[in-house]
Amino acid sequence: MDQSPPSGQGHVSVLSCFPPSVGRDVAIAVVKPLRAGMGNPNSHSLLYTDRQVRWTMEVLCYGLTLPLEGDTVRLCVDVYTDWLMALVFQRDCIPPPISRDPNLYIQKILQHLYSLFLPRSDQVSPVYQSLCQQVLYAVKTLAKESATMSRDTWESLLHFLLRINHAMLAPANSAAGGVAHLSMAVLLEVWLLSCCRCFPSRSLWQTCRQMLSGWRHQPAVVEQWSRVVTALTSRFLLLTFGPSFPRFKVPEEDAALIPADLEDYRVPETWFRFLHMFGNPVDLSHPADVESIPSNHKDWLPNIFFRAMRGVSTLVDAFLGVNVVNKEPTELLPNTGLMARTNFRDRLPSFGVAVTKSPFKDRLPSYGISRPRSGSAPPTPVNILSVPSATSTTTTPSHNSRLKPVNVSKATTKPLTILSSTHHWKSNSPPSTPSLCSSPRPSPSPLRCNVDSLLHLFGFWLFDAALIHKDSASQDGVSAMSERWGPGRAEACGTLCRIFTCKKTAEDILPVYLARFYLVLLQDLQVWEGACPSVLASILLNSTCLFSCDLPGVNLLLPSFVSALENVLLSRELLRFKSFVSLVDLRQSSIQVLLSLLPLPLQFGSVRSEVLLDKQISGNDFTATSFLSLKPRLFSVLVGALQTETDASNTQVILAAMLNLVQDSALVQAAGHTQQETESWPGVARRTRWTSDTSEISGTRWTTGTNAAGVLWVQVVRLLTQCLTAQWKNEPAVCLSALEVLGGLAKIEVEVEDAERKGAVSSVCSHIVYQCSRPPPLHTRDLHSVIVTAFHCLNVWLTQHPTLLNYQDCLLEVLEIVELGISGNKSRQGQEERCKEDKELNPASHRVKEAAEATLSCVMQVSEGFMSVGDSPNEGALIGCSGMNDIGVKKFRYFAVDSSVILAMQEEHSGPGQALGPSLTVVIRGPSGCHTWALQLHLQPRDGRIHAQKTPIPDHHGVVQEDSGIRCGIKHQLFPENTDRVLPVKADLSIPALNEEVSEEVLQQLEHLRAALRRQRQIEAWLQVSGCPIVTTTCKPPPSVSNFQTSRLFLSNLGFLTPETLKDPGTSGVPAQLVSLDSSIPGFSEELRCLDRLSSRTCDSAFIFYVKAGQRTPAEILRNVESRCKVPSHFLDFLSSLGRPVKAGQHQKSGVSAREFSAVLGDSGGGVFNGEKFVLKFTDALTEMTFIVPSSSSSSSSSSSSSSYTFHWLKSREETGSSPESPSNPQLSPDFSPQPTTSPDEDMKSCCFASSFINSECKVLIVWVEHFEDIESFPLSELLSETKTQTPKRALNVQLIFVHPLKTGLYRICYRGNTTSKVSMVVPLVSGSVVSKRSLAFLVRETVINCCHRRRLESDSAPPPYVRRRHVISDIILRYRNRSSEPAFYSALFHDL
């Protein structure tokens, strides 16, 4: 057979020379005895010689051309299919000549069987299709099970399959129906068997490729080709990349197509030839190639083009190491025993396309553009809100795809019932709208091939497909044509984007490929009315990291992407995309692209980028814009995206981007690098709004001037507070992120008016009021977590801006919110006011009450309500001892108030040079920390005191004065004399007289007093009358009191010395409101020392690693930081910006200064901060963060193995056996710096010490990676397994922040956190973020703080520090309280210690 398409003429029998009736009668007379003999196992063949067999075969050949009315054709097919088995097994019913030389006769039989497949009038008959399936089934069995087939027979078999497929698929009016799928599947499967047993010749391959190019308008061709190529690719990848490469999973029935005995050396050539068998899919759109195709088939060419590009996209994903699997059920051609999918896309691995079945779609369902999913997860349907729900039709049960040996006896060759003869492809209905479903894209394998290699294989097809019909842009009707071919173009563009975004860190790409890729994106990203929305959506879905993978010249695309983002993110409805894509996924991908664009304007400033437009190269046809000029547009897109976004996860990502942008702008302005921007908001492509009403964003122009960062800060804060109190108030996850971002904004140093900050505080207070006032059924743990976070946000604002409390309205509002959190309601409700005694204590939850109390403590400290003396809060320092011990404790009285506060009181006596008066020093230990008060009682106002030492009452000495004892008659005048002369007015009558309106009880008391006065006058008169001598002396003051029982005075003034406060409530385990503590019990001072070490700040920690390119083992990673020459300078700059070097076990004030970072670092690459001698510490009013850089060095010279130390850094406090009260846990109070504590034992490993003294509720790892692809191979599991105590449950608490430096000076972030939490997204660093060097340290610290805060919110085992201190205080009170009686309690107050 030549390489040209065959003429369609089969073998002509000699009976065709006779009249039709003669041939028919002869055929019937011959075939019936032959078929009857086949059904009897004991019968023998009627034919014994070669001439008999040849003559009979001429008759059978003619019988195959007869009409289907009778059984003649069926009987002929039964005979021939039975004789075909001569190469499989020997049977008596097979003629001996055929058994002796089966290859020769089978070649002739195949030539005769071709006549069955020639076009005929009854081709759509179910009987005809059943006969065709029987022949194909027999041919497939022959190829699979024959072991003696010669090369000539193999070539005849392949020629036969090519000819019958050409006869059914090539004609324009072909109506082969379901047989077309089966015939194409058998052709490719037999071809694979031939590659294994008798590799086809080169001419045969060329013939197959040439003929198949004429069948591409049939859906069965692209479907079966994709099926075989994907199965071959799976085998080829395993052979090429080895077992460590992610396996490309295909359905089992497709994997079974590849012969198990196919030699490895044959696989590459077979795969390559099959890959190019289909040809370039773009040829489907060329007019010269489709002239002979009828118009009804031309309507489906765009669909077939899309399916071909989807197959190519599948192969690209396989080479990138993206695992995709199809678990969709397959369907049988009914009653054939052969697996054949009637759903067109089922031949391809699943890509998450939701399909609505219809008669047409059973052949070629709705297609979609998608990003692949990882693993073996079943396909995820698209968002039900944006895509119509799918309806299903009944399918036949699945069946094993392996073929069994054919038994062509009478009992097994019954007529087959097949599908309806209606040809679904003749439907005139237009194709359905494609559906885009974009699941989160899995990470490619680090072992993937290079970009250039993929483009060598698939680049020609992809580039051509991405620009299909772009050259005809000026012709009429091009927009409609582009829309029809858009899904295939979109798949090609998305595949190209996936290839280029998978570039490895140190990989170079040929400039010619980069140029073509940029040209494709510049053409397809043009936003105009005729642009294809599916292409734009596919590019955005697959370009999330395009600007963060160091592609040379990628910033050329920046203006085009900004325009595309404006087209997507600034539209609330997205009507152009709604019919074929999940809007949530499209917006998510667009936001990820926006994250990578935001830092570019500030990073490159006034650098100008030239972008060619309209493919013209003349001097007037390009625009040159600076990067900084794009900042207003990017901020406009960011604000507009927040206004139009309805998905919670996307909203949180936008919030993180806002904090990043504001912080970076503030740092640039502070450094004096701000550039003047002349653009204003009216020049932006689209205006966004603060709210959904008519008010615009800010009503002002976008300018930087001298305070651009302040203007930006105000705009962002206003937007966040408005949304927080409006549309986000019922979204717990969004509220958490918004409050965390507001807390971060409070820490940014910008120049704004206090009114703006007061407005932010007021909005947070309003949010707390709304959340607390929600109905009880809505009060869940998530809701209370939001309230607790809001109180924490208030603490941040008040500590960062203490001047806010100088405003009475702000202070009053904060205190009202505190009251609401503690008691559950406010005292002032409108015009009604209620006292504390009249309110019922009913807080929203215990956690909310504790958070409100922490805010109250914060208000007191910020407003200087807690005044301290000295630098040390403990008793030993106050009495001059070197440390706190039992001797110092005995000089203090200890009391407990409300089971939450411990008071240590020292009564000081007056000494020389001191003002006489009672004085007291009080050490107050409470949940908010340890504070010291010094009190002294004075009888004069503070301003009128005389600092010189004076005796309150002068002590007079000498003789008795002469006038002593002489009584002078003095008339006491209560009112001035002229008072009686003044006429009274009505106002005077408003004060009643003393004797008016007096009760009987008062009258009795007055009468009793008058009687006492009368008796006293009588006694004095009697002494004068009787003449008794009266001795008078000078009055002398009593001696000055030196002991005032100041503890008793202090407690009395606070109202604690009352019967109610000392009375035991009678509840088991609950002490009275005021109890005394027995400090003489052993262990009391030790308990107080442990309490003082338990910090009132949130103590968070993070571990920092440096991973060089290609490193896989923990030992290699830990050795990197030992030497300064092993790490780059920007890594050391990052360490220096995280915190200050502090000696291990000491507070920051005891450490070295920031300017001595280099001195401490020395020749180390950061390993000096492994906790052995130094750590990096950052401290503010609410947080204490410790950064540790584990290394493989050890401070001990012990002979213990280094591995026990190397991985000991990951052990938690419980695992290392230390408790929160352990002396090796020197947590610090926010107000004081204690004396340096003793360092840990010299034999303790440094990281063990570091992890034990950091009270870490959540392990956070910051990993600096040189190559981004090394993230997938980071040996976290090895690190966890080496601890010997880590469990899978604990592994979930490890949060990883990967930092990858880019060539642009920016940093790419990848966050791997706990995905099991309902509120797992932590801001501000999210996966996909790109940040500047200026903001990196700040954002890392904020992320670590928020990550640990989320952990404390979600787990009851990780309470906040003030709760932990409260529990420890309660334990101390219950263990050491004095159970004496009330008289003994009062008596002890009057005795000195």
CSV table of N, CA, C and O in Angstrom, one decimal, residues 435-520:
chain,number,residue,atom,x,y,z
A,435,SER,N,-16.3,25.8,30.5
A,435,SER,CA,-16.3,26.1,31.9
A,435,SER,C,-14.8,26.1,32.4
A,435,SER,O,-14.1,25.1,32.2
A,436,LEU,N,-14.4,27.1,33.1
A,436,LEU,CA,-13.1,27.2,33.6
A,436,LEU,C,-13.2,26.8,35.1
A,436,LEU,O,-13.9,27.4,35.8
A,437,CYS,N,-12.4,25.9,35.5
A,437,CYS,CA,-12.3,25.5,36.9
A,437,CYS,C,-10.9,25.5,37.4
A,437,CYS,O,-10.1,24.8,36.8
A,438,SER,N,-10.6,26.3,38.3
A,438,SER,CA,-9.1,26.5,38.7
A,438,SER,C,-9.0,26.1,40.2
A,438,SER,O,-9.3,26.9,41.1
A,439,SER,N,-8.6,24.9,40.4
A,439,SER,CA,-8.2,24.5,41.7
A,439,SER,C,-6.8,25.0,42.1
A,439,SER,O,-6.1,25.4,41.2
A,440,PRO,N,-6.5,25.1,43.3
A,440,PRO,CA,-5.1,25.6,43.7
A,440,PRO,C,-4.1,24.7,43.0
A,440,PRO,O,-4.1,23.4,43.1
A,441,ARG,N,-3.1,25.3,42.4
A,441,ARG,CA,-2.2,24.5,41.6
A,441,ARG,C,-1.1,23.9,42.5
A,441,ARG,O,-0.5,24.6,43.3
A,442,PRO,N,-0.8,22.6,42.3
A,442,PRO,CA,0.2,22.0,43.2
A,442,PRO,C,1.6,22.5,42.7
A,442,PRO,O,1.8,22.9,41.6
A,443,SER,N,2.5,22.3,43.6
A,443,SER,CA,3.9,22.7,43.3
A,443,SER,C,4.6,21.8,42.4
A,443,SER,O,4.4,20.5,42.5
A,444,PRO,N,5.3,22.2,41.4
A,444,PRO,CA,6.0,21.3,40.5
A,444,PRO,C,7.1,20.6,41.2
A,444,PRO,O,7.6,21.0,42.3
A,445,SER,N,7.6,19.5,40.7
A,445,SER,CA,8.6,18.7,41.3
A,445,SER,C,10.0,19.4,41.1
A,445,SER,O,10.3,20.0,40.1
A,446,PRO,N,10.8,19.4,42.2
A,446,PRO,CA,12.2,19.9,42.0
A,446,PRO,C,13.0,19.2,41.0
A,446,PRO,O,14.0,19.7,40.5
A,447,LEU,N,12.6,18.0,40.6
A,447,LEU,CA,13.3,17.2,39.6
A,447,LEU,C,12.8,17.4,38.2
A,447,LEU,O,13.2,16.7,37.3
A,448,ARG,N,12.0,18.4,38.0
A,448,ARG,CA,11.4,18.6,36.7
A,448,ARG,C,12.5,19.0,35.7
A,448,ARG,O,13.5,19.5,36.1
A,449,CYS,N,12.1,18.8,34.4
A,449,CYS,CA,13.1,19.2,33.4
A,449,CYS,C,13.1,20.7,33.2
A,449,CYS,O,12.3,21.4,33.7
A,450,ASN,N,14.0,21.2,32.4
A,450,ASN,CA,14.2,22.6,32.2
A,450,ASN,C,13.1,23.2,31.3
A,450,ASN,O,12.4,22.4,30.5
A,451,VAL,N,12.9,24.5,31.3
A,451,VAL,CA,11.9,25.1,30.5
A,451,VAL,C,12.3,24.9,29.0
A,451,VAL,O,11.4,24.7,28.2
A,452,ASP,N,13.5,25.1,28.7
A,452,ASP,CA,13.9,25.0,27.3
A,452,ASP,C,13.6,23.6,26.7
A,452,ASP,O,13.2,23.4,25.6
A,453,SER,N,13.8,22.5,27.5
A,453,SER,CA,13.5,21.2,27.1
A,453,SER,C,12.0,21.0,26.8
A,453,SER,O,11.6,20.4,25.8
A,454,LEU,N,11.2,21.6,27.6
A,454,LEU,CA,9.7,21.5,27.4
A,454,LEU,C,9.3,22.3,26.1
A,454,LEU,O,8.5,21.8,25.4
A,455,LEU,N,9.9,23.4,26.0
A,455,LEU,CA,9.6,24.2,24.8
A,455,LEU,C,10.1,23.6,23.5
A,455,LEU,O,9.5,23.8,22.4
A,456,HIS,N,11.2,22.9,23.6
A,456,HIS,CA,11.7,22.1,22.4
A,456,HIS,C,10.7,21.1,22.0
A,456,HIS,O,10.5,20.8,20.8
A,457,LEU,N,10.0,20.5,23.0
A,457,LEU,CA,9.0,19.4,22.7
A,457,LEU,C,7.7,20.0,22.2
A,457,LEU,O,7.1,19.6,21.2
A,458,PHE,N,7.2,21.0,23.0
A,458,PHE,CA,5.8,21.5,22.8
A,458,PHE,C,5.7,22.9,22.4
A,458,PHE,O,4.6,23.4,22.2
A,459,GLY,N,6.8,23.6,22.4
A,459,GLY,CA,6.7,25.1,22.2
A,459,GLY,C,6.2,25.5,20.8
A,459,GLY,O,5.4,26.4,20.7
A,460,PHE,N,6.5,24.7,19.8
A,460,PHE,CA,6.0,25.1,18.4
A,460,PHE,C,4.5,25.0,18.4
A,460,PHE,O,3.8,25.9,17.9
A,461,TRP,N,3.9,24.0,18.9
A,461,TRP,CA,2.4,23.9,19.0
A,461,TRP,C,1.8,25.0,19.8
A,461,TRP,O,0.8,25.6,19.5
A,462,LEU,N,2.4,25.2,21.0
A,462,LEU,CA,1.8,26.1,22.0
A,462,LEU,C,1.9,27.5,21.5
A,462,LEU,O,0.9,28.3,21.6
A,463,PHE,N,3.0,28.0,21.0
A,463,PHE,CA,3.1,29.3,20.5
A,463,PHE,C,2.2,29.6,19.3
A,463,PHE,O,1.5,30.6,19.2
A,464,ASP,N,2.1,28.6,18.4
A,464,ASP,CA,1.1,28.7,17.3
A,464,ASP,C,-0.3,28.8,17.7
A,464,ASP,O,-1.1,29.6,17.3
A,465,ALA,N,-0.6,27.9,18.7
A,465,ALA,CA,-2.0,27.9,19.2
A,465,ALA,C,-2.4,29.2,20.0
A,465,ALA,O,-3.5,29.6,19.9
A,466,ALA,N,-1.4,29.7,20.7
A,466,ALA,CA,-1.7,30.9,21.5
A,466,ALA,C,-1.9,32.2,20.6
A,466,ALA,O,-2.6,33.1,21.0
A,467,LEU,N,-1.4,32.2,19.3
A,467,LEU,CA,-1.6,33.3,18.5
A,467,LEU,C,-2.5,33.0,17.3
A,467,LEU,O,-2.4,33.6,16.2
A,468,ILE,N,-3.3,31.9,17.4
A,468,ILE,CA,-4.1,31.5,16.3
A,468,ILE,C,-5.1,32.7,15.9
A,468,ILE,O,-5.7,33.3,16.8
A,469,HIS,N,-5.2,33.0,14.6
A,469,HIS,CA,-6.1,34.0,14.1
A,469,HIS,C,-5.7,35.4,14.5
A,469,HIS,O,-6.5,36.3,14.3
A,470,LYS,N,-4.6,35.6,15.2
A,470,LYS,CA,-4.2,37.0,15.6
A,470,LYS,C,-3.8,37.8,14.4
A,470,LYS,O,-3.9,39.0,14.5
A,471,ASP,N,-3.3,37.2,13.4
A,471,ASP,CA,-2.9,37.9,12.2
A,471,ASP,C,-4.0,38.5,11.4
A,471,ASP,O,-3.9,39.3,10.5
A,472,SER,N,-5.3,38.0,11.7
A,472,SER,CA,-6.4,38.5,10.9
A,472,SER,C,-7.2,39.4,11.7
A,472,SER,O,-8.5,39.5,11.6
A,473,ALA,N,-6.6,40.2,12.6
A,473,ALA,CA,-7.3,41.0,13.5
A,473,ALA,C,-8.1,42.1,12.9
A,473,ALA,O,-9.0,42.7,13.4
A,474,SER,N,-7.8,42.5,11.6
A,474,SER,CA,-8.4,43.6,11.0
A,474,SER,C,-9.6,43.1,10.1
A,474,SER,O,-10.3,43.9,9.5
A,475,GLN,N,-9.8,41.8,10.0
A,475,GLN,CA,-10.9,41.3,9.2
A,475,GLN,C,-12.2,41.3,9.9
A,475,GLN,O,-12.2,41.3,11.1
A,476,ASP,N,-13.3,41.3,9.1
A,476,ASP,CA,-14.6,41.2,9.8
A,476,ASP,C,-14.9,39.9,10.3
A,476,ASP,O,-14.4,38.8,9.8
A,477,GLY,N,-15.6,39.9,11.4
A,477,GLY,CA,-16.0,38.6,12.0
A,477,GLY,C,-14.9,37.9,12.8
A,477,GLY,O,-15.0,36.8,13.2
A,478,VAL,N,-13.7,38.6,12.9
A,478,VAL,CA,-12.6,38.0,13.7
A,478,VAL,C,-13.0,37.8,15.1
A,478,VAL,O,-12.6,36.8,15.8
A,479,SER,N,-13.7,38.7,15.7
A,479,SER,CA,-14.1,38.6,17.1
A,479,SER,C,-14.9,37.3,17.4
A,479,SER,O,-14.6,36.6,18.3
A,480,ALA,N,-15.9,37.0,16.5
A,480,ALA,CA,-16.6,35.8,16.7
A,480,ALA,C,-15.7,34.6,16.5
A,480,ALA,O,-15.8,33.6,17.2
A,481,MET,N,-14.8,34.6,15.5
A,481,MET,CA,-13.9,33.5,15.3
A,481,MET,C,-13.0,33.3,16.5
A,481,MET,O,-12.7,32.2,16.9
A,482,SER,N,-12.5,34.4,17.0
A,482,SER,CA,-11.7,34.4,18.2
A,482,SER,C,-12.4,33.8,19.4
A,482,SER,O,-11.8,33.0,20.2
A,483,GLU,N,-13.7,34.1,19.5
A,483,GLU,CA,-14.4,33.5,20.6
A,483,GLU,C,-14.6,32.0,20.4
A,483,GLU,O,-14.6,31.3,21.4
A,484,ARG,N,-14.8,31.5,19.2
A,484,ARG,CA,-14.9,30.1,18.9
A,484,ARG,C,-13.7,29.3,19.2
A,484,ARG,O,-13.7,28.3,19.8
A,485,TRP,N,-12.5,29.9,18.8
A,485,TRP,CA,-11.3,29.2,19.0
A,485,TRP,C,-10.6,29.6,20.3
A,485,TRP,O,-9.5,29.2,20.6
A,486,GLY,N,-11.3,30.5,21.1
A,486,GLY,CA,-10.7,31.0,22.3
A,486,GLY,C,-10.4,29.9,23.3
A,486,GLY,O,-9.3,30.0,24.0
A,487,PRO,N,-11.2,28.9,23.6
A,487,PRO,CA,-10.8,27.9,24.6
A,487,PRO,C,-9.5,27.2,24.3
A,487,PRO,O,-8.7,27.0,25.2
A,488,GLY,N,-9.3,26.9,23.0
A,488,GLY,CA,-8.0,26.2,22.7
A,488,GLY,C,-6.8,27.2,22.9
A,488,GLY,O,-5.8,26.8,23.4
A,489,ARG,N,-7.0,28.5,22.4
A,489,ARG,CA,-6.0,29.5,22.7
A,489,ARG,C,-5.8,29.7,24.2
A,489,ARG,O,-4.6,29.8,24.6
A,490,ALA,N,-6.8,29.7,24.9
A,490,ALA,CA,-6.7,29.9,26.4
A,490,ALA,C,-5.9,28.7,27.0
A,490,ALA,O,-5.0,29.0,27.9
A,491,GLU,N,-6.1,27.5,26.6
A,491,GLU,CA,-5.4,26.4,27.1
A,491,GLU,C,-3.9,26.5,26.7
A,491,GLU,O,-3.1,26.2,27.6
A,492,ALA,N,-3.6,26.9,25.5
A,492,ALA,CA,-2.2,27.1,25.1
A,492,ALA,C,-1.6,28.2,25.9
A,492,ALA,O,-0.4,28.0,26.4
A,493,CYS,N,-2.2,29.3,26.1
A,493,CYS,CA,-1.6,30.4,26.9
A,493,CYS,C,-1.4,30.0,28.3
A,493,CYS,O,-0.4,30.3,28.9
A,494,GLY,N,-2.4,29.3,28.9
A,494,GLY,CA,-2.2,28.9,30.3
A,494,GLY,C,-1.1,27.9,30.4
A,494,GLY,O,-0.3,27.9,31.4
A,495,THR,N,-0.9,27.0,29.4
A,495,THR,CA,0.2,26.1,29.5
A,495,THR,C,1.5,26.8,29.4
A,495,THR,O,2.5,26.4,30.1
A,496,LEU,N,1.6,27.7,28.5
A,496,LEU,CA,2.9,28.5,28.4
A,496,LEU,C,3.2,29.2,29.7
A,496,LEU,O,4.3,29.2,30.1
A,497,CYS,N,2.2,29.8,30.3
A,497,CYS,CA,2.4,30.5,31.6
A,497,CYS,C,2.9,29.5,32.6
A,497,CYS,O,3.8,29.8,33.4
A,498,ARG,N,2.3,28.3,32.7
A,498,ARG,CA,2.7,27.3,33.6
A,498,ARG,C,4.2,26.9,33.4
A,498,ARG,O,5.0,26.7,34.3
A,499,ILE,N,4.6,26.8,32.1
A,499,ILE,CA,5.9,26.4,31.8
A,499,ILE,C,6.9,27.4,32.3
A,499,ILE,O,7.9,27.1,33.0
A,500,PHE,N,6.7,28.7,32.0
A,500,PHE,CA,7.6,29.8,32.3
A,500,PHE,C,7.6,30.0,33.8
A,500,PHE,O,8.7,30.4,34.4
A,501,THR,N,6.5,29.9,34.5
A,501,THR,CA,6.5,30.1,36.0
A,501,THR,C,7.2,29.0,36.7
A,501,THR,O,7.4,29.2,37.9
A,502,CYS,N,7.4,27.9,36.1
A,502,CYS,CA,8.1,26.8,36.7
A,502,CYS,C,9.6,26.8,36.5
A,502,CYS,O,10.3,25.8,36.7
A,503,LYS,N,10.1,28.0,36.0
A,503,LYS,CA,11.5,28.2,35.9
A,503,LYS,C,12.3,28.0,37.2
A,503,LYS,O,11.8,28.5,38.2
A,504,LYS,N,13.3,27.2,37.2
A,504,LYS,CA,14.1,27.0,38.4
A,504,LYS,C,15.0,28.3,38.6
A,504,LYS,O,15.2,29.1,37.8
A,505,THR,N,15.5,28.4,39.9
A,505,THR,CA,16.1,29.6,40.3
A,505,THR,C,17.4,29.9,39.4
A,505,THR,O,17.6,31.0,39.0
A,506,ALA,N,18.2,28.9,39.2
A,506,ALA,CA,19.5,29.2,38.5
A,506,ALA,C,19.4,28.8,37.0
A,506,ALA,O,20.4,28.6,36.4
A,507,GLU,N,18.2,28.7,36.5
A,507,GLU,CA,18.0,28.2,35.1
A,507,GLU,C,17.9,29.4,34.2
A,507,GLU,O,17.4,30.5,34.5
A,508,ASP,N,18.5,29.2,33.0
A,508,ASP,CA,18.5,30.2,32.0
A,508,ASP,C,17.6,29.7,30.8
A,508,ASP,O,17.6,28.6,30.5
A,509,ILE,N,16.8,30.7,30.2
A,509,ILE,CA,15.9,30.3,29.2
A,509,ILE,C,16.4,31.0,27.9
A,509,ILE,O,16.9,32.2,28.0
A,510,LEU,N,16.3,30.4,26.8
A,510,LEU,CA,16.7,31.0,25.5
A,510,LEU,C,16.0,32.3,25.2
A,510,LEU,O,14.8,32.3,25.4
A,511,PRO,N,16.7,33.3,24.8
A,511,PRO,CA,16.0,34.6,24.6
A,511,PRO,C,14.9,34.5,23.5
A,511,PRO,O,13.9,35.2,23.6
A,512,VAL,N,15.0,33.6,22.6
A,512,VAL,CA,14.0,33.5,21.5
A,512,VAL,C,12.7,33.0,22.1
A,512,VAL,O,11.6,33.5,21.8
A,513,TYR,N,12.8,32.1,23.1
A,513,TYR,CA,11.5,31.7,23.8
A,513,TYR,C,10.9,32.8,24.6
A,513,TYR,O,9.7,32.9,24.7
A,514,LEU,N,11.8,33.5,25.3
A,514,LEU,CA,11.3,34.6,26.2
A,514,LEU,C,10.6,35.6,25.3
A,514,LEU,O,9.5,36.1,25.6
A,515,ALA,N,11.2,36.0,24.2
A,515,ALA,CA,10.6,37.0,23.3
A,515,ALA,C,9.3,36.5,22.8
A,515,ALA,O,8.3,37.3,22.7
A,516,ARG,N,9.2,35.3,22.3
A,516,ARG,CA,7.9,34.8,21.8
A,516,ARG,C,6.8,34.8,22.9
A,516,ARG,O,5.6,35.1,22.7
A,517,PHE,N,7.3,34.4,24.1
A,517,PHE,CA,6.3,34.3,25.2
A,517,PHE,C,5.8,35.7,25.6
A,517,PHE,O,4.6,35.9,25.8
A,518,TYR,N,6.7,36.7,25.6
A,518,TYR,CA,6.2,38.0,25.9
A,518,TYR,C,5.3,38.6,24.8
A,518,TYR,O,4.4,39.3,25.1
A,519,LEU,N,5.6,38.2,23.6
A,519,LEU,CA,4.8,38.7,22.5
A,519,LEU,C,3.4,38.1,22.6
A,519,LEU,O,2.4,38.8,22.4
A,520,VAL,N,3.3,36.8,23.0
A,520,VAL,CA,2.0,36.2,23.2
A,520,VAL,C,1.2,36.9,24.3
A,520,VAL,O,0.0,37.2,24.1
